[in-house]
PDB file of C-alpha atoms in Angstrom:
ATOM      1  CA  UNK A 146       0.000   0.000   0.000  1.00  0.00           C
ATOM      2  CA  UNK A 147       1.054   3.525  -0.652  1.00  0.00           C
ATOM      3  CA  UNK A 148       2.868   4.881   2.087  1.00  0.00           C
ATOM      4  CA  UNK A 149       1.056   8.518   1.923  1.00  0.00           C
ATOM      5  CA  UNK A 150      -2.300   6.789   1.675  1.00  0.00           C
ATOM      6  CA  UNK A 151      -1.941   4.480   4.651  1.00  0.00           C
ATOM      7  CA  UNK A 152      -1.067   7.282   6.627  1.00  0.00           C
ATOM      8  CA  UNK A 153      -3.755   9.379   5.860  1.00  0.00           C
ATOM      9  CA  UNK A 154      -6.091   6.330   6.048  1.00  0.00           C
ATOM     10  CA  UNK A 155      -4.803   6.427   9.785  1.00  0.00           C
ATOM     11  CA  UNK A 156      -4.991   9.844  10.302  1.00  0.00           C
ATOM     12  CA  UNK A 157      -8.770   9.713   9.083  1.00  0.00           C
ATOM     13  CA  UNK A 158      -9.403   6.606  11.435  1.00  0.00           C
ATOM     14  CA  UNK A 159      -8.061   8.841  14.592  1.00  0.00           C
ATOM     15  CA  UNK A 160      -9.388  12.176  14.219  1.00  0.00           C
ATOM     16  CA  UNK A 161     -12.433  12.155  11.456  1.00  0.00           C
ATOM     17  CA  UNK A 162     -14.086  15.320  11.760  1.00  0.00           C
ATOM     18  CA  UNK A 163     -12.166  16.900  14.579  1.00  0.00           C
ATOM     19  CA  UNK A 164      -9.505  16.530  17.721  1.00  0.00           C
ATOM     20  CA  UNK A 165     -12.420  17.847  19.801  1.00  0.00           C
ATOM     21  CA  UNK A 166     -10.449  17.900  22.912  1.00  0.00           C
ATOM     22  CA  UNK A 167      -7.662  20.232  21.319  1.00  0.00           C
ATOM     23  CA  UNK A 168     -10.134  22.431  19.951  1.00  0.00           C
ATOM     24  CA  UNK A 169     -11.984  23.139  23.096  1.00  0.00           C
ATOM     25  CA  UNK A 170      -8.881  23.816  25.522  1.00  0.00           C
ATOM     26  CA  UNK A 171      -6.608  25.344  22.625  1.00  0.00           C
ATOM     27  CA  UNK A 172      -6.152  28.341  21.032  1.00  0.00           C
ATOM     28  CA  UNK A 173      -6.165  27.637  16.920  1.00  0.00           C
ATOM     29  CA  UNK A 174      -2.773  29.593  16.965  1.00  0.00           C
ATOM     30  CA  UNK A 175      -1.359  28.429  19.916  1.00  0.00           C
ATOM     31  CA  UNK A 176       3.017  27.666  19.350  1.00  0.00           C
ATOM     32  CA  UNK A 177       4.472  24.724  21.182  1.00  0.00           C
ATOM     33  CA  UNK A 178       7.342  22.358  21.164  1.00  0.00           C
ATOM     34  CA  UNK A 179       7.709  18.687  22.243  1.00  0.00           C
ATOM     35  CA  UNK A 180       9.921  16.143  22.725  1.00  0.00           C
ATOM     36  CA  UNK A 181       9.950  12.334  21.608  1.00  0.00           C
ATOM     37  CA  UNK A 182      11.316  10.652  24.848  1.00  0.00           C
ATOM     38  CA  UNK A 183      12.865   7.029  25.372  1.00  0.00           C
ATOM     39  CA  UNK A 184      11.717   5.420  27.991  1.00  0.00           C
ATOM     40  CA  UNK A 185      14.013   2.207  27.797  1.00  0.00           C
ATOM     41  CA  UNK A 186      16.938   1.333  26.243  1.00  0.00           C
ATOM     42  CA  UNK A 187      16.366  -0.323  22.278  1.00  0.00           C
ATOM     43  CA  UNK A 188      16.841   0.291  19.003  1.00  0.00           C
ATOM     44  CA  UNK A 189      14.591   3.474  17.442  1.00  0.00           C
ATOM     45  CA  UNK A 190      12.741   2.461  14.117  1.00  0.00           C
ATOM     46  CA  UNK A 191      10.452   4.643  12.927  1.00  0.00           C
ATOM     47  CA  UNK A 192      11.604   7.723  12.566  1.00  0.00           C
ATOM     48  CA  UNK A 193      11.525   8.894   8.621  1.00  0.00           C
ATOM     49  CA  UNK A 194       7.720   7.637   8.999  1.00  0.00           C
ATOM     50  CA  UNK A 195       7.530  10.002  11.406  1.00  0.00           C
ATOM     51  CA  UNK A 196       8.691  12.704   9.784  1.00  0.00           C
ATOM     52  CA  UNK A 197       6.228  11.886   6.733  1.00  0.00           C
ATOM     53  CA  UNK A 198       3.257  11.975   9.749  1.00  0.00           C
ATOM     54  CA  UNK A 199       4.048  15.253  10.843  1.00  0.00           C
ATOM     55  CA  UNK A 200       4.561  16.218   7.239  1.00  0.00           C
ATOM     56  CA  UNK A 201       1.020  15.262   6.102  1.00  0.00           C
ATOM     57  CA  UNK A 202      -0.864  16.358   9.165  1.00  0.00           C
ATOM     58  CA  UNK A 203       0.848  20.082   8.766  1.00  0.00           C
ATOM     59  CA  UNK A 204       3.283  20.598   6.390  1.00  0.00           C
ATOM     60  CA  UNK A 205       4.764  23.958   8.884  1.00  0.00           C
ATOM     61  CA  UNK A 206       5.451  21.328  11.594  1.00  0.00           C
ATOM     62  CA  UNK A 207       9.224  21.620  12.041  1.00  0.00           C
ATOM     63  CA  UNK A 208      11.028  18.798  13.021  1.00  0.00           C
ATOM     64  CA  UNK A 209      14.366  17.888  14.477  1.00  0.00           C
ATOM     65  CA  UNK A 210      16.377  14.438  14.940  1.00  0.00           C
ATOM     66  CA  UNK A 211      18.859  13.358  17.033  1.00  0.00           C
ATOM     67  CA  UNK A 212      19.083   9.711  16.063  1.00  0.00           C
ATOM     68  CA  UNK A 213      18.661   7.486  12.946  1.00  0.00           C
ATOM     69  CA  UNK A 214      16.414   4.323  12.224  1.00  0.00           C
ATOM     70  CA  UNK A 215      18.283   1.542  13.447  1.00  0.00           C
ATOM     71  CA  UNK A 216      20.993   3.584  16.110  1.00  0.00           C
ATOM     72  CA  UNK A 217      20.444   2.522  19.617  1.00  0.00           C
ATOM     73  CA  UNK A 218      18.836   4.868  22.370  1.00  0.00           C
ATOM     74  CA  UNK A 219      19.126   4.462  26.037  1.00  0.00           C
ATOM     75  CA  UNK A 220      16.393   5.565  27.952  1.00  0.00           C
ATOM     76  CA  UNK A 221      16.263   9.507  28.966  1.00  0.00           C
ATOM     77  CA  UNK A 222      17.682   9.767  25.255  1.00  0.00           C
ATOM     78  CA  UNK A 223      15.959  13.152  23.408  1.00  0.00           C
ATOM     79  CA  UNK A 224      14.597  11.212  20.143  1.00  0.00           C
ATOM     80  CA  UNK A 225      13.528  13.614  17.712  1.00  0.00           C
ATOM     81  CA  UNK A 226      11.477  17.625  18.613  1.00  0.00           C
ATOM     82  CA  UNK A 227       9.218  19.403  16.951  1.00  0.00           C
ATOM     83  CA  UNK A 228       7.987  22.751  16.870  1.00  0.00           C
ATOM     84  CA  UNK A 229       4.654  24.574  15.115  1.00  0.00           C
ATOM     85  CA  UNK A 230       0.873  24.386  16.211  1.00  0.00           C
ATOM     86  CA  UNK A 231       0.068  23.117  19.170  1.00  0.00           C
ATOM     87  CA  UNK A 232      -3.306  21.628  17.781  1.00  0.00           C
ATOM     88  CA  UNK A 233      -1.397  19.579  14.935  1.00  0.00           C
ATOM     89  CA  UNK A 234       1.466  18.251  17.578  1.00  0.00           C
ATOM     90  CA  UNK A 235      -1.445  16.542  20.001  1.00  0.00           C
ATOM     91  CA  UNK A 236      -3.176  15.415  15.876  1.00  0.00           C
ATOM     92  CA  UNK A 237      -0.122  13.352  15.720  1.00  0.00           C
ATOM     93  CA  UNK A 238       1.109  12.441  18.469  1.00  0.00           C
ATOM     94  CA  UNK A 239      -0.746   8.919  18.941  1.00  0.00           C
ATOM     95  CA  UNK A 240      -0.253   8.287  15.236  1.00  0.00           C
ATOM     96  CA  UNK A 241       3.368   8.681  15.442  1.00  0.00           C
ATOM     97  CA  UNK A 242       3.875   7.067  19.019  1.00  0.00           C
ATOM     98  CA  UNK A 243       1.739   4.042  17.504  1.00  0.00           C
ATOM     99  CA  UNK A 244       4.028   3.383  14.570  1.00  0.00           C
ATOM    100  CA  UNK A 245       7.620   3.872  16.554  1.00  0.00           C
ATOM    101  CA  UNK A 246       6.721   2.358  19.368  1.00  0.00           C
ATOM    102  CA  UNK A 247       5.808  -0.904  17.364  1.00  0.00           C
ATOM    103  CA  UNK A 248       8.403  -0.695  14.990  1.00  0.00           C
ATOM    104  CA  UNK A 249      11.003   0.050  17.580  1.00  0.00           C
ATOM    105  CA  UNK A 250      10.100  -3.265  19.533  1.00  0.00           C
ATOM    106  CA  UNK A 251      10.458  -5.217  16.432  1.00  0.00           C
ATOM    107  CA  UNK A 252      13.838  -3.594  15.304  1.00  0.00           C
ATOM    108  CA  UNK A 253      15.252  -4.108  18.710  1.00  0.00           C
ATOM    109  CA  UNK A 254      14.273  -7.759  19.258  1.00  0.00           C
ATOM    110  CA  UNK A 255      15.214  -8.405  15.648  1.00  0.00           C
ATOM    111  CA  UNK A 256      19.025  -6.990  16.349  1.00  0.00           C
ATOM    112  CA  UNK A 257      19.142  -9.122  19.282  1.00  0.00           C
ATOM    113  CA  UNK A 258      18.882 -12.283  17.595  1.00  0.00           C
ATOM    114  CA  UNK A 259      21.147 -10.845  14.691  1.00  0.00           C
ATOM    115  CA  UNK A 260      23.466 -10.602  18.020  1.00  0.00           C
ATOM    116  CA  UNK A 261      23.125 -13.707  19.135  1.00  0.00           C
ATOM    117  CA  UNK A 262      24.097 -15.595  15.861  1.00  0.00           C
ATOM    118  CA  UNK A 263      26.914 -12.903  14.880  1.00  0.00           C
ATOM    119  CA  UNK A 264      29.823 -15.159  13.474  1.00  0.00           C
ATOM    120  CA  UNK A 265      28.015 -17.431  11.674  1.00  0.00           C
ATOM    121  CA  UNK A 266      26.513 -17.362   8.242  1.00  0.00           C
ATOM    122  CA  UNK A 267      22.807 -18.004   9.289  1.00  0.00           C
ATOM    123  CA  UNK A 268      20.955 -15.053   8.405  1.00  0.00           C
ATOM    124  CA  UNK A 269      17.560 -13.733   9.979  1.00  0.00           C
ATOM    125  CA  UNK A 270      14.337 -14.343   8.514  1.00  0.00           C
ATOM    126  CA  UNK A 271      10.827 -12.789   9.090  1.00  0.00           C
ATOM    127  CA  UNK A 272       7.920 -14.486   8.505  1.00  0.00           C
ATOM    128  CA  UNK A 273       3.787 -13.447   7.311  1.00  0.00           C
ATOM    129  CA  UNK A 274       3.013 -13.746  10.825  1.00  0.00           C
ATOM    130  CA  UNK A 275       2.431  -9.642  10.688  1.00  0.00           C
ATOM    131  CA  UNK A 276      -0.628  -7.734  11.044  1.00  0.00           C
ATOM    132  CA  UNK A 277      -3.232  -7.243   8.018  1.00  0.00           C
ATOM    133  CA  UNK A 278      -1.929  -3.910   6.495  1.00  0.00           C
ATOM    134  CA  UNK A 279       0.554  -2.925   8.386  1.00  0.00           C
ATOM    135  CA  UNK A 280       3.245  -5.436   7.331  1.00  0.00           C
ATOM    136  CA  UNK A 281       5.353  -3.265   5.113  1.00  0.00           C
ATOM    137  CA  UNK A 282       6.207  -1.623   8.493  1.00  0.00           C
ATOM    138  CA  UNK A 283       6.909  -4.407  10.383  1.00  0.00           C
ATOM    139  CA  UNK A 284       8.969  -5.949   7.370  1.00  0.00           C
ATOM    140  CA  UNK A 285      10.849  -2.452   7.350  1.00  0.00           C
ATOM    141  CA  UNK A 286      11.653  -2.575  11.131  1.00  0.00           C
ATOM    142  CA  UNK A 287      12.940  -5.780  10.494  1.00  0.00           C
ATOM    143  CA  UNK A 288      15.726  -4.539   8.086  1.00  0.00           C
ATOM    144  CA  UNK A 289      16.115  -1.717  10.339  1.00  0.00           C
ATOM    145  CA  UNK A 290      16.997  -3.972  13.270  1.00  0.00           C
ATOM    146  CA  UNK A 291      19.742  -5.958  10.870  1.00  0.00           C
ATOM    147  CA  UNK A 292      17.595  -8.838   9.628  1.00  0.00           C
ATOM    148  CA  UNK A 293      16.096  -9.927   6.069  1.00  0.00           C
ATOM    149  CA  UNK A 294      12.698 -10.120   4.649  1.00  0.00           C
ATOM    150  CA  UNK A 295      11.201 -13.443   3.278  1.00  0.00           C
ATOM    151  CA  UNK A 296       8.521 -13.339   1.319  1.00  0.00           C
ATOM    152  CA  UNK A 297       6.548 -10.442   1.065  1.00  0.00           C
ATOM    153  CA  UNK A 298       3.144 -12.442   0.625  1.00  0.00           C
ATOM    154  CA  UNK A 299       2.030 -15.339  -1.384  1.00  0.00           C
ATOM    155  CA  UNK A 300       2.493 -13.556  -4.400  1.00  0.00           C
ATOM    156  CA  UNK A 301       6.428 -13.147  -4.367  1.00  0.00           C
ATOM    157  CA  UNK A 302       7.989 -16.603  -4.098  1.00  0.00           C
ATOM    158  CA  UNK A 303       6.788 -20.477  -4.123  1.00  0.00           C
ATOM    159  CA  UNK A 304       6.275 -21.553  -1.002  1.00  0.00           C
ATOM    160  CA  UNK A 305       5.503 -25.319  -0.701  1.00  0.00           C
ATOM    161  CA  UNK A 306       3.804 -26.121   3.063  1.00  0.00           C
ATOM    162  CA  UNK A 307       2.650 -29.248   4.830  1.00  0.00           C
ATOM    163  CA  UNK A 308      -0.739 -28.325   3.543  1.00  0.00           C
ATOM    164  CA  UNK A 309       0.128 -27.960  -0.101  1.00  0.00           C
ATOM    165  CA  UNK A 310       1.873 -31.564  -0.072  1.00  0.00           C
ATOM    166  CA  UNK A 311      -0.885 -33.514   1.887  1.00  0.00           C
ATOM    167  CA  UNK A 312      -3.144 -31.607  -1.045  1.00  0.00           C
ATOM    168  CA  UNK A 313      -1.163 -32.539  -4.025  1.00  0.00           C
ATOM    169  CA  UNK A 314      -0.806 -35.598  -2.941  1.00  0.00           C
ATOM    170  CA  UNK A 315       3.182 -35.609  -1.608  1.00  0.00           C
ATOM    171  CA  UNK A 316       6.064 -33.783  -1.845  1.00  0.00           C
ATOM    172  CA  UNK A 317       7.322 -35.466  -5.883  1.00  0.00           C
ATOM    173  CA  UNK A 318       3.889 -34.329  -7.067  1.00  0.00           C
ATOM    174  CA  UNK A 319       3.783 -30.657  -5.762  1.00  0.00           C
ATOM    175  CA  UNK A 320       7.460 -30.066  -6.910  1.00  0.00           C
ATOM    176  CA  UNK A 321       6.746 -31.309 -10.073  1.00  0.00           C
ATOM    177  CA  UNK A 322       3.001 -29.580 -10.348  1.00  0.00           C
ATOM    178  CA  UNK A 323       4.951 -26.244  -9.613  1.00  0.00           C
ATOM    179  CA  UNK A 324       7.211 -26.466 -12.053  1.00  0.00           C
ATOM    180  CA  UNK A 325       4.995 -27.425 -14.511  1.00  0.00           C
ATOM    181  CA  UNK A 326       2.447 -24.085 -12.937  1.00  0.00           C
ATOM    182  CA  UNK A 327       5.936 -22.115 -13.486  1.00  0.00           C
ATOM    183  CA  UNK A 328       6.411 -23.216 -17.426  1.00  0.00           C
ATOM    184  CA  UNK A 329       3.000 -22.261 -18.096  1.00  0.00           C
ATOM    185  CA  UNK A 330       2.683 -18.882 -16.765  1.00  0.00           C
ATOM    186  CA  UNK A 331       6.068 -17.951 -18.223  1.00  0.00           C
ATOM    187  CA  UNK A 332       7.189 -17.723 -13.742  1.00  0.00           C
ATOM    188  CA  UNK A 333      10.614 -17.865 -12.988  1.00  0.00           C
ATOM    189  CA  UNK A 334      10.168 -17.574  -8.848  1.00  0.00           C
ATOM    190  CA  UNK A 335      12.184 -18.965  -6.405  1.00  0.00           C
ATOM    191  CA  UNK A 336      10.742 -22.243  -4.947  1.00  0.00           C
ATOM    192  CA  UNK A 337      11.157 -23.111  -0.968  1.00  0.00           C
ATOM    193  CA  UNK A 338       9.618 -26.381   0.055  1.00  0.00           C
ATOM    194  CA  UNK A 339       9.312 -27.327   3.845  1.00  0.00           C
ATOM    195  CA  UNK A 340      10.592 -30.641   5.219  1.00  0.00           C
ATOM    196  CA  UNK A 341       9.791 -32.217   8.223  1.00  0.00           C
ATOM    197  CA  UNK A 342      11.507 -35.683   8.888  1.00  0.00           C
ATOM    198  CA  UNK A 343      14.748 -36.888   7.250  1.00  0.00           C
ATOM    199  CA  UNK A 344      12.796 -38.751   4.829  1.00  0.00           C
ATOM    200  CA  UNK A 345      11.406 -35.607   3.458  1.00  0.00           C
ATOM    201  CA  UNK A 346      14.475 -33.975   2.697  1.00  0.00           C
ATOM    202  CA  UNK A 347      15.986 -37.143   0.878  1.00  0.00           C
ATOM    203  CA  UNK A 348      12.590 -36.962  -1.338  1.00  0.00           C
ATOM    204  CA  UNK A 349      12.918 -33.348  -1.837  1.00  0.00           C
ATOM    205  CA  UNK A 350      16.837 -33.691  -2.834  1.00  0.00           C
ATOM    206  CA  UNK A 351      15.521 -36.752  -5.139  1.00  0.00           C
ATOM    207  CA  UNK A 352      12.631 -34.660  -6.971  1.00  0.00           C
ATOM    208  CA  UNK A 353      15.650 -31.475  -7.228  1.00  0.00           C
ATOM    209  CA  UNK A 354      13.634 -28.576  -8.504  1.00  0.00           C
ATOM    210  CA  UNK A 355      13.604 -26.257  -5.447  1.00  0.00           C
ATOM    211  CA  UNK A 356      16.290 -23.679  -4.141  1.00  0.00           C
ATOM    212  CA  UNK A 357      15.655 -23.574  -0.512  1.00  0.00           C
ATOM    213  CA  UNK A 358      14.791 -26.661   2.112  1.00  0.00           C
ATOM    214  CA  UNK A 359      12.750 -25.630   5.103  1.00  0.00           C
ATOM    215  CA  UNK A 360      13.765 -27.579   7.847  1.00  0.00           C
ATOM    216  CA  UNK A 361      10.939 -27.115  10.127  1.00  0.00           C
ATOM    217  CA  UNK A 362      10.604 -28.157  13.665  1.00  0.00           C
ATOM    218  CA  UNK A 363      13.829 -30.042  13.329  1.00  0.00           C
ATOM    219  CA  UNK A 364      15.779 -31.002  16.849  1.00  0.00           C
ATOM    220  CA  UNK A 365      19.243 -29.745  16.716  1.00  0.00           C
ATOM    221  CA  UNK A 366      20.841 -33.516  15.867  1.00  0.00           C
ATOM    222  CA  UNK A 367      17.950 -34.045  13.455  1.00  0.00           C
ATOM    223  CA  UNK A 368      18.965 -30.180  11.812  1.00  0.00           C
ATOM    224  CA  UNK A 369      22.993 -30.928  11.829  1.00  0.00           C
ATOM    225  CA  UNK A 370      22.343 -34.407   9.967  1.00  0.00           C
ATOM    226  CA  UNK A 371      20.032 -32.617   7.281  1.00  0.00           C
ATOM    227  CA  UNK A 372      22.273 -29.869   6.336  1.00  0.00           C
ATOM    228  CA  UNK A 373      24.824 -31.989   6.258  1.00  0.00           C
ATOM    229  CA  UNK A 374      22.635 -34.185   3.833  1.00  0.00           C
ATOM    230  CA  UNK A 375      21.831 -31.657   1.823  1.00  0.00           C
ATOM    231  CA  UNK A 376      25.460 -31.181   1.724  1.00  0.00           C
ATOM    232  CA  UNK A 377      24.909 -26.768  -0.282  1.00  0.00           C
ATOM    233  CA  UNK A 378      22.696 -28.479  -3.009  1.00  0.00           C
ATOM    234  CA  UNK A 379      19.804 -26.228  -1.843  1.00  0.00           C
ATOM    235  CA  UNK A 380      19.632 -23.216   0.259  1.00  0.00           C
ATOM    236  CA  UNK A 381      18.877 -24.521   4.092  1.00  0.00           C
ATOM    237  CA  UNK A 382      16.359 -22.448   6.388  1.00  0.00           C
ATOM    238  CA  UNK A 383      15.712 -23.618  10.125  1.00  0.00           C
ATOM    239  CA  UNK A 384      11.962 -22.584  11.876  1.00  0.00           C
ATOM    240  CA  UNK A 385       9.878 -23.597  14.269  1.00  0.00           C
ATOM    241  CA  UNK A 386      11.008 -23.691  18.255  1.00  0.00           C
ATOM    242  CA  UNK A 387      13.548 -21.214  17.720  1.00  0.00           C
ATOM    243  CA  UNK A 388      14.330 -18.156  20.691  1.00  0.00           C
ATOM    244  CA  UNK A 389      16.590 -16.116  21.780  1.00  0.00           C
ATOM    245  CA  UNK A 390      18.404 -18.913  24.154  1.00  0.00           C
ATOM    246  CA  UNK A 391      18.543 -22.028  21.180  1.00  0.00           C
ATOM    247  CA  UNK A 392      19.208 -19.273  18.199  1.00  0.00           C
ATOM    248  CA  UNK A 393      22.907 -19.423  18.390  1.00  0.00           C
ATOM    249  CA  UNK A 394      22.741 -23.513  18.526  1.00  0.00           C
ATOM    250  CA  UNK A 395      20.423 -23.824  15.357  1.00  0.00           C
ATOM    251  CA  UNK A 396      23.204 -21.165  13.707  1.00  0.00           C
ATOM    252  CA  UNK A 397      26.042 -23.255  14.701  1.00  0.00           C
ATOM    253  CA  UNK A 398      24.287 -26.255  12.945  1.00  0.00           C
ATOM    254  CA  UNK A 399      25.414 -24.582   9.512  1.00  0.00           C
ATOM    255  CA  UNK A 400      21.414 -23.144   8.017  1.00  0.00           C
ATOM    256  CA  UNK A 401      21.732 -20.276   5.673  1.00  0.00           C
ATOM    257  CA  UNK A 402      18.663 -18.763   7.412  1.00  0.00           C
ATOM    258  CA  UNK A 403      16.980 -18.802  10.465  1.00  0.00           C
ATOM    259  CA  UNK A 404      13.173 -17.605  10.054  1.00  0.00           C
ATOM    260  CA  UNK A 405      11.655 -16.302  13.346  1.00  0.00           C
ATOM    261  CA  UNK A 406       7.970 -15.584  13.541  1.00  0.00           C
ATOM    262  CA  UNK A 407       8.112 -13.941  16.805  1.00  0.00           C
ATOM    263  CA  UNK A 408       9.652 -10.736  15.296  1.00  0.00           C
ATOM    264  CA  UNK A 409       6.954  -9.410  14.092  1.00  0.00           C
ATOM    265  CA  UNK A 410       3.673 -11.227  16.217  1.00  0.00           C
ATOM    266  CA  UNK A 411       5.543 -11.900  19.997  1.00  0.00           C
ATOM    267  CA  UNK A 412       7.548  -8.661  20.736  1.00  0.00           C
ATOM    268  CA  UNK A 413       7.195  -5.455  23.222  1.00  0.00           C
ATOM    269  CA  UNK A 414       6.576  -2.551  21.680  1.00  0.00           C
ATOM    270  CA  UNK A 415       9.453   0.121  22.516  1.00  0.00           C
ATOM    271  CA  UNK A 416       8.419   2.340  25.244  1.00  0.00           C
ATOM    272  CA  UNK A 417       8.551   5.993  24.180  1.00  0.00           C
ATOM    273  CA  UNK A 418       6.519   9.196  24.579  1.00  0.00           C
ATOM    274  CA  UNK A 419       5.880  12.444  23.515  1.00  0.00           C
ATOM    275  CA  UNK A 420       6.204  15.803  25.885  1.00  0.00           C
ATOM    276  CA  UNK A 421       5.110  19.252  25.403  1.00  0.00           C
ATOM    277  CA  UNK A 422       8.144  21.432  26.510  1.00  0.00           C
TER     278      UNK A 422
END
C-alpha cells in the first residue's frame, strides 16, 4: 500500500471530523514544542515515517532528529522535537507514538537475535506472521533492526507447506506440479519447500527442482544431519522452536537462514513518549 495513503487512512481513522479535545482547551494559533522521549533502552525504528506523519498532518510542523532508524537509544535519550501548532502536535502524536513504538520493539528484538548468531553465516528471517496492512512496516523494522525479509506475501515466491503436499498428494507431485504451474505462466520464482523428517528432505533432494529446504521443527541432531545431507545443493532455512536462548545452537548447525515468527507477532513494543516542553 502507498505509504502517503496508509497514513492518511490512519490519520482519518483517529481524528475524522475533529480533535475535539484540542479544539476546546486550545487556542487555533497556539506555538508549542515537544519532545519524543525514550523510555528504555532499544533500538529506534520509525523515525523517517515520522517525519512523513508530521509532514502530512501540517506541512509547517518543524522537526528535528537526534538519532537514525536503526541507532540505539538508552532511555532519557531526546529522540527527535518538533515545533509549530500546538493543535497539529497533540493530531499526531498517537499516530506517530503508535508506529515507533511498534516498529522500535520489532527492530530491537530483531538486532538481538542478529546478536546472538553474529559469526556465523545463518541469516535472519521474518515471517507473514504480521498484522493485516501494516506489514510493510513491520517488514521495514525488520531490516532496520539488521535482519532480512522473506517473502513479502504469497504472491512473491513459491512456497511449498505441509498443507500444499498432503493436497497434491506428496512432496514429488507438488514439486513437479509447480514447475509445470511455473512453465506455463512464463514464472521464474524462487521455490522453498518445507521438510519435516529426514525422509522428506531425501525426497525433496531426489525430486531437485527447489532452491531452498525448510527444515521445520527439526531437533538440533535431526537439523545438523540434514544440512549436512543436503550437503549446499539447496539453500537450508531452520523454523519452528527457535528463541533467543537455542538461536545461536540452530546457527552453529550450519542453516543459511533462520526464520523467526516472533519478530513481528511476539515482541514489546518500545516504550517511548511524547512531551510538550
Amino acid at each position: 500500500m502507498d505509504i502517503e495513503h496508509f497514513i492518511k487512512a490512519a490519520i482519518d481513522e483517529d481524528i475524522k471530523e475533529g480533535d475535539h479535545t484540542s479544539l476546546a482547551c486550545i487556542p487555533a494559533n497556539k506555538q508549542s514544542e515537544a519532545e519524543l522521549l525514550a523510555k528504555e533502552n532499544g533500538i529506534i525504528a520509525g523515525i523517517e515515517l515520522s517525519r512523513k506523519i508530521f509532514q502530512i498532518i501540517d506541512p509547517h510542523l518543524s522537526v528535528e532528529v537526534f538519532f537514525d532508524d536503526g541507532d540505539a537509544i538508552k532511555k532519557g535519550n531526546r529522540v527527535m522535537k518538533v515545533k509549530g501548532n500546538s493543535q497539529s502536535i497533540l493530531k499526531a502524536e498517537r499516530l506517530v507514538l503508535n508506529f515507533m513504538q511498534r516498529m522500535s520493539g520489532i527492530a530491537t528484538l530483531t538486532r538481538r537475535f542478529v546478536k546472538a548468531v553474529e559469526g556465523y553465516q545463518a541469516k535472519i528471517l521474518d515471517t507473514r506472521k504480521t498484522t493485516p496492512l501494516f506489514r510493510q512496516f513491520e517488514k521495514l523494522a525488520v531490516k532496520i533492526g539488521g535482519g532480512e525479509n522473506h517473502r513479502f506475501g504469497l504472491w512473491d515466491m513459491i512456497m511449498i507447506k505441509d498443507n500444499h503436499i498432503a493436497c497434491a498428494g506428496g512432496i514429488k507431485r507438488a514439486i513437479e506440479a509447480v514447475k509445470d504451474y511455473q512453465r506455463r505462466n512464463n514464472l521464474n520464482l524462487q521455490v522453498e519447500i518445507e521438510a519435516a523428517t529426514m525422509q522428506d528432505v531425501e525426497e525433496v533432494i531426489a525430486a531437485g527442482g527447489v532452491h531452498r529446504i525448510m527444515l521445520d521443527n527439526f531437533k538440533l541432531p535431526q537439523l545438523k544431519k540434514a544440512v549436512k545431507l543436503i550437503d549446499r545443493q539447496f539453500e537450508t532455512e531452520a523454523s519452528g522452536g527457535i528463541t533467543l536462548d537455542n538461536v545461536r545452537n540452530y546457527a552453529a548447525a550450519g542453516v543459511d537462514f533462520i526464520s523467526v515468527g516472533a519478530l513481528t507477532h511476539s515482541y514489546k513494543s518500545l516504550d517511548l513518549s511524547l512531551k510538550a516542553i
